[in-house]
Each structure stands twice: as C-alpha cells, then as structure tokens.
Amino acid sequence: MLTGKKKRSYRWFQPGEGVLSRLFDVVNVILMLLLTVIMLYPFVYVTAASLSQPAMLASGAVSWWPKGFTTLAYQRVAEDPFIWLSYWNTIKYTLLQTLFGLLVHNSLNSRSHLRY
C-alpha cells in the first residue's frame, strides 16, 4: 500500500545525510567507546586484583588479567562473622524501609483528605 511516506532505512548512515553528520557519528561512537573503556577499567582492575596473589599485586604485575589466580581474599571475607551480620542488617533495614515507604505512600495516596 502506498502512503506517500518515505521508506525508513535502518542503516546507521542514511543516504541523505551530509559528510559532517557522518563524521559526527563516527567521532561520537569513538568517544563513547573510549569513555566506556575508561569507566570499566577500574572494575576490571579491582576484579583482577582480588583474584591475584598478593605478591603479584605488590610487584605491579596485575593489570587486565589476574596473575597467580587465587580466591584467598574471598575466603577471608567469607570467614569473617561480621560480614554476615552486615549482610543481615542490610537486608533487614532494606525490607523494613521498603515496607514503611509503601505504607506511607499508600496512606498519603488516598484522595479522601483532598477537598475540591
């Protein structure tokens, strides 16, 4: 059926666009990829450091991938009884505050106290 509308192209570069628009798209994608790498690198480094042997970490050998794979850091954290108490407190306070927030929201949400 002909509606007179231009058929939409799903390519990243539309044929009617100019060179500057295409250049902007390319530069924008490159900058966004660079920004993504800059933001993700600390998470990758901390994960690699937590899974590496302490001697390798102290020598500076760890960058993107763990050296001397070990889960010793996670074992020490799991053995600490205070971490489990902290998890329990976090879960407890989150549930209680969520329930309190729902109760307050529902009590203030009724329109019976509004006069027209």
XYZ file of N, CA and C in Angstrom:
348
model
N 0.836 -1.172 0.000
C 0.000 0.000 0.000
C 0.886 1.242 0.000
N 0.615 2.150 -0.873
C 1.391 3.376 -0.979
C 0.759 4.461 -0.122
N 1.525 4.979 0.790
C 1.018 6.035 1.669
C 1.704 7.363 1.409
N 2.684 7.363 0.564
C 3.402 8.592 0.288
C 4.520 8.869 1.275
N 4.684 8.011 2.279
C 5.751 8.194 3.255
C 7.045 7.598 2.712
N 8.130 8.226 3.080
C 9.437 7.743 2.680
C 9.762 6.478 3.466
N 10.256 5.458 2.776
C 10.598 4.207 3.442
C 11.800 4.445 4.352
N 11.678 3.986 5.577
C 12.734 4.210 6.553
C 13.845 3.184 6.366
N 15.065 3.678 6.330
C 16.228 2.809 6.222
C 16.766 2.574 7.630
N 17.134 1.354 7.924
C 17.626 1.023 9.252
C 19.151 0.945 9.285
N 19.797 1.511 8.313
C 21.249 1.561 8.330
C 21.696 2.692 9.238
N 22.933 2.612 9.746
C 23.410 3.652 10.653
C 23.710 4.937 9.906
N 23.894 4.851 8.586
C 24.133 6.052 7.786
C 23.010 6.186 6.780
N 22.250 7.239 6.884
C 21.156 7.488 5.955
C 21.709 8.119 4.680
N 21.230 7.718 3.518
C 21.776 8.242 2.261
C 21.676 9.754 2.124
N 20.693 10.392 2.725
C 20.514 11.824 2.565
C 21.354 12.669 3.500
N 22.088 12.063 4.413
C 22.855 12.822 5.387
C 24.142 13.354 4.774
N 24.631 14.416 5.352
C 25.851 15.023 4.854
C 27.096 14.409 5.466
N 28.235 14.864 4.978
C 29.520 14.359 5.441
C 29.762 14.746 6.899
N 29.380 15.946 7.282
C 29.585 16.380 8.664
C 28.754 15.562 9.644
N 27.559 15.201 9.246
C 26.720 14.373 10.110
C 27.343 12.993 10.296
N 27.864 12.439 9.229
C 28.510 11.122 9.317
C 29.781 11.223 10.154
N 30.565 12.286 9.970
C 31.775 12.486 10.760
C 31.431 12.627 12.240
N 30.368 13.356 12.546
C 29.923 13.484 13.933
C 29.580 12.115 14.516
N 28.872 11.289 13.747
C 28.506 9.958 14.233
C 29.744 9.115 14.521
N 30.717 9.149 13.634
C 31.935 8.354 13.818
C 32.713 8.839 15.041
N 32.894 10.149 15.167
C 33.616 10.702 16.317
C 32.851 10.417 17.605
N 31.541 10.512 17.564
C 30.713 10.247 18.735
C 30.861 8.797 19.189
N 30.830 7.860 18.255
C 30.982 6.444 18.607
C 32.365 6.190 19.195
N 33.400 6.776 18.601
C 34.759 6.586 19.119
C 34.883 7.154 20.532
N 34.357 8.340 20.765
C 34.421 8.937 22.103
C 33.629 8.130 23.129
N 32.474 7.616 22.735
C 31.670 6.809 23.662
C 32.376 5.492 24.001
N 33.021 4.879 23.014
C 33.782 3.654 23.288
C 34.962 3.942 24.213
N 35.646 5.050 23.988
C 36.756 5.438 24.854
C 36.267 5.714 26.276
N 35.167 6.407 26.404
C 34.587 6.686 27.716
C 34.159 5.396 28.418
N 33.624 4.458 27.667
C 33.230 3.168 28.238
C 34.436 2.416 28.776
N 35.527 2.389 28.025
C 36.745 1.712 28.485
C 37.292 2.397 29.733
N 37.295 3.725 29.740
C 37.799 4.460 30.903
C 36.956 4.166 32.141
N 35.654 4.034 31.980
C 34.781 3.790 33.134
C 34.808 2.330 33.584
N 35.029 1.398 32.679
C 35.026 -0.014 33.047
C 36.376 -0.499 33.572
N 37.466 0.181 33.224
C 38.790 -0.282 33.630
C 38.939 -0.427 35.149
N 38.489 0.512 35.982
C 38.634 0.303 37.430
C 37.940 -0.965 37.934
N 36.789 -1.289 37.382
C 36.097 -2.509 37.800
C 36.880 -3.752 37.389
N 37.419 -3.737 36.182
C 38.222 -4.870 35.706
C 39.476 -5.006 36.553
N 40.123 -3.888 36.872
C 41.350 -3.932 37.667
C 41.083 -4.454 39.076
N 40.032 -3.977 39.715
C 39.725 -4.428 41.080
C 39.386 -5.915 41.084
N 38.656 -6.376 40.076
C 38.338 -7.801 39.986
C 39.608 -8.616 39.779
N 40.484 -8.180 38.886
C 41.744 -8.889 38.650
C 42.619 -8.867 39.899
N 42.656 -7.744 40.596
C 43.467 -7.644 41.810
C 42.931 -8.549 42.911
N 41.624 -8.669 43.014
C 41.050 -9.506 44.071
C 41.256 -10.988 43.808
N 41.509 -11.352 42.569
C 41.720 -12.761 42.220
C 43.193 -13.096 42.006
N 44.100 -12.174 42.317
C 45.534 -12.384 42.122
C 46.223 -12.636 43.453
N 47.406 -13.246 43.367
C 48.208 -13.438 44.565
C 48.731 -12.086 45.043
N 48.817 -11.895 46.360
C 49.271 -10.601 46.886
C 50.668 -10.203 46.402
N 51.574 -11.169 46.229
C 52.928 -10.844 45.772
C 52.905 -10.294 44.351
N 52.062 -10.859 43.504
C 51.949 -10.370 42.127
C 51.343 -8.969 42.104
N 50.401 -8.737 42.978
C 49.769 -7.419 43.049
C 50.763 -6.371 43.545
N 51.562 -6.725 44.555
C 52.547 -5.791 45.104
C 53.650 -5.474 44.100
N 53.967 -6.426 43.231
C 55.027 -6.190 42.241
C 54.527 -5.395 41.041
N 53.225 -5.184 40.944
C 52.668 -4.409 39.837
C 52.438 -5.214 38.578
N 52.391 -6.529 38.687
C 52.231 -7.383 37.508
C 50.780 -7.503 37.062
N 49.850 -7.066 37.884
C 48.425 -7.222 37.564
C 47.936 -5.970 36.848
N 47.310 -6.159 35.688
C 46.690 -5.013 35.014
C 45.288 -5.369 34.527
N 45.173 -6.231 33.529
C 43.860 -6.587 32.985
C 43.417 -7.973 33.420
N 44.363 -8.851 33.698
C 44.055 -10.246 33.966
C 44.730 -10.665 35.260
N 44.087 -11.503 36.080
C 44.705 -11.920 37.346
C 45.989 -12.721 37.112
N 46.990 -12.487 37.939
C 48.252 -13.233 37.892
C 48.335 -14.078 39.154
N 48.584 -15.371 38.992
C 48.631 -16.261 40.143
C 47.257 -16.391 40.770
N 46.321 -16.922 40.022
C 44.908 -16.972 40.417
C 44.733 -17.567 41.809
N 44.002 -16.852 42.658
C 43.672 -17.323 43.999
C 42.379 -16.660 44.465
N 41.653 -17.382 45.298
C 40.421 -16.833 45.880
C 40.593 -16.569 47.379
N 41.830 -16.391 47.800
C 42.138 -16.196 49.214
C 41.417 -14.981 49.799
N 41.331 -13.903 49.061
C 40.662 -12.695 49.565
C 39.190 -12.970 49.844
N 38.543 -13.696 48.942
C 37.127 -14.011 49.137
C 36.932 -15.005 50.280
N 37.870 -15.926 50.468
C 37.778 -16.863 51.588
C 37.895 -16.126 52.918
N 38.816 -15.170 52.981
C 38.978 -14.408 54.227
C 37.743 -13.572 54.538
N 37.150 -13.000 53.523
C 35.932 -12.211 53.743
C 34.796 -13.122 54.192
N 34.670 -14.298 53.576
C 33.586 -15.219 53.926
C 33.749 -15.782 55.332
N 34.974 -15.870 55.828
C 35.215 -16.396 57.173
C 34.944 -15.367 58.266
N 34.864 -14.112 57.916
C 34.642 -13.050 58.897
C 33.170 -13.046 59.315
N 32.878 -13.265 60.608
C 31.472 -13.313 61.025
C 30.760 -11.963 60.913
N 31.508 -10.880 60.955
C 30.878 -9.564 60.876
C 30.331 -9.262 59.486
N 30.878 -9.893 58.454
C 30.357 -9.638 57.106
C 28.945 -10.199 56.984
N 28.706 -11.356 57.599
C 27.366 -11.950 57.531
C 26.378 -11.141 58.359
N 26.832 -10.583 59.476
C 25.985 -9.687 60.264
C 25.661 -8.422 59.463
N 26.641 -7.926 58.746
C 26.413 -6.739 57.910
C 25.419 -7.030 56.796
N 25.553 -8.197 56.159
C 24.583 -8.577 55.123
C 23.178 -8.670 55.705
N 23.053 -9.292 56.883
C 21.744 -9.439 57.512
C 21.150 -8.068 57.846
N 21.972 -7.167 58.390
C 21.482 -5.816 58.701
C 21.039 -5.085 57.442
N 21.791 -5.229 56.374
C 21.427 -4.572 55.117
C 20.092 -5.078 54.606
N 19.911 -6.390 54.606
C 18.650 -6.976 54.129
C 17.490 -6.553 55.025
N 17.707 -6.613 56.335
C 16.656 -6.264 57.292
C 16.224 -4.803 57.137
N 17.186 -3.878 57.117
C 16.843 -2.459 57.004
C 16.215 -2.131 55.656
N 16.678 -2.783 54.609
C 16.094 -2.538 53.287
C 14.642 -2.979 53.249
N 14.356 -4.162 53.772
C 12.974 -4.646 53.782
C 12.075 -3.772 54.654
N 12.558 -3.414 55.843
C 11.739 -2.593 56.736
C 11.480 -1.206 56.149
N 12.484 -0.596 55.556
C 12.287 0.736 54.979
C 11.401 0.687 53.743
N 11.487 -0.401 52.985
C 10.602 -0.542 51.828
C 9.155 -0.684 52.279
N 8.914 -1.514 53.287
C 7.556 -1.669 53.804
C 7.035 -0.361 54.394
N 7.867 0.342 55.153
C 7.470 1.628 55.720
C 7.145 2.631 54.613
N 7.970 2.673 53.589
C 7.727 3.582 52.469
C 6.435 3.263 51.746
N 6.139 1.970 51.568
C 4.881 1.583 50.927
C 3.680 1.974 51.776
N 3.782 1.786 53.088
C 2.681 2.166 53.974
C 2.438 3.675 53.946
N 3.495 4.451 54.015
C 3.351 5.908 53.973
C 2.795 6.341 52.628
N 3.296 5.764 51.572
C 2.825 6.120 50.232
C 1.339 5.803 50.073
N 0.940 4.622 50.494
C -0.465 4.240 50.347
C -1.382 5.078 51.229
N -0.916 5.448 52.406
C -1.773 6.260 53.269
C -1.902 7.691 52.740
N -0.867 8.215 52.123
C -0.935 9.572 51.576
C -1.511 9.608 50.170
N -1.650 8.459 49.555
C -2.120 8.397 48.177
C -3.637 8.515 48.073
N -4.340 8.269 49.154
C -5.798 8.350 49.082
C -6.219 9.800 48.908
N -7.306 10.000 48.181
C -7.771 11.361 47.899
C -8.868 11.805 48.862
N -9.119 11.028 49.890
C -10.204 11.395 50.795
C -9.890 12.678 51.569
N -8.643 12.985 51.762
C -8.291 14.191 52.505
C -8.250 15.434 51.613
N -8.422 15.270 50.330
C -8.425 16.417 49.418
C -9.847 16.941 49.249
N -10.028 18.245 49.326
C -11.337 18.864 49.123
C -11.315 19.588 47.793
N -12.357 19.384 47.006
C -12.434 20.049 45.703
C -13.251 21.300 45.797
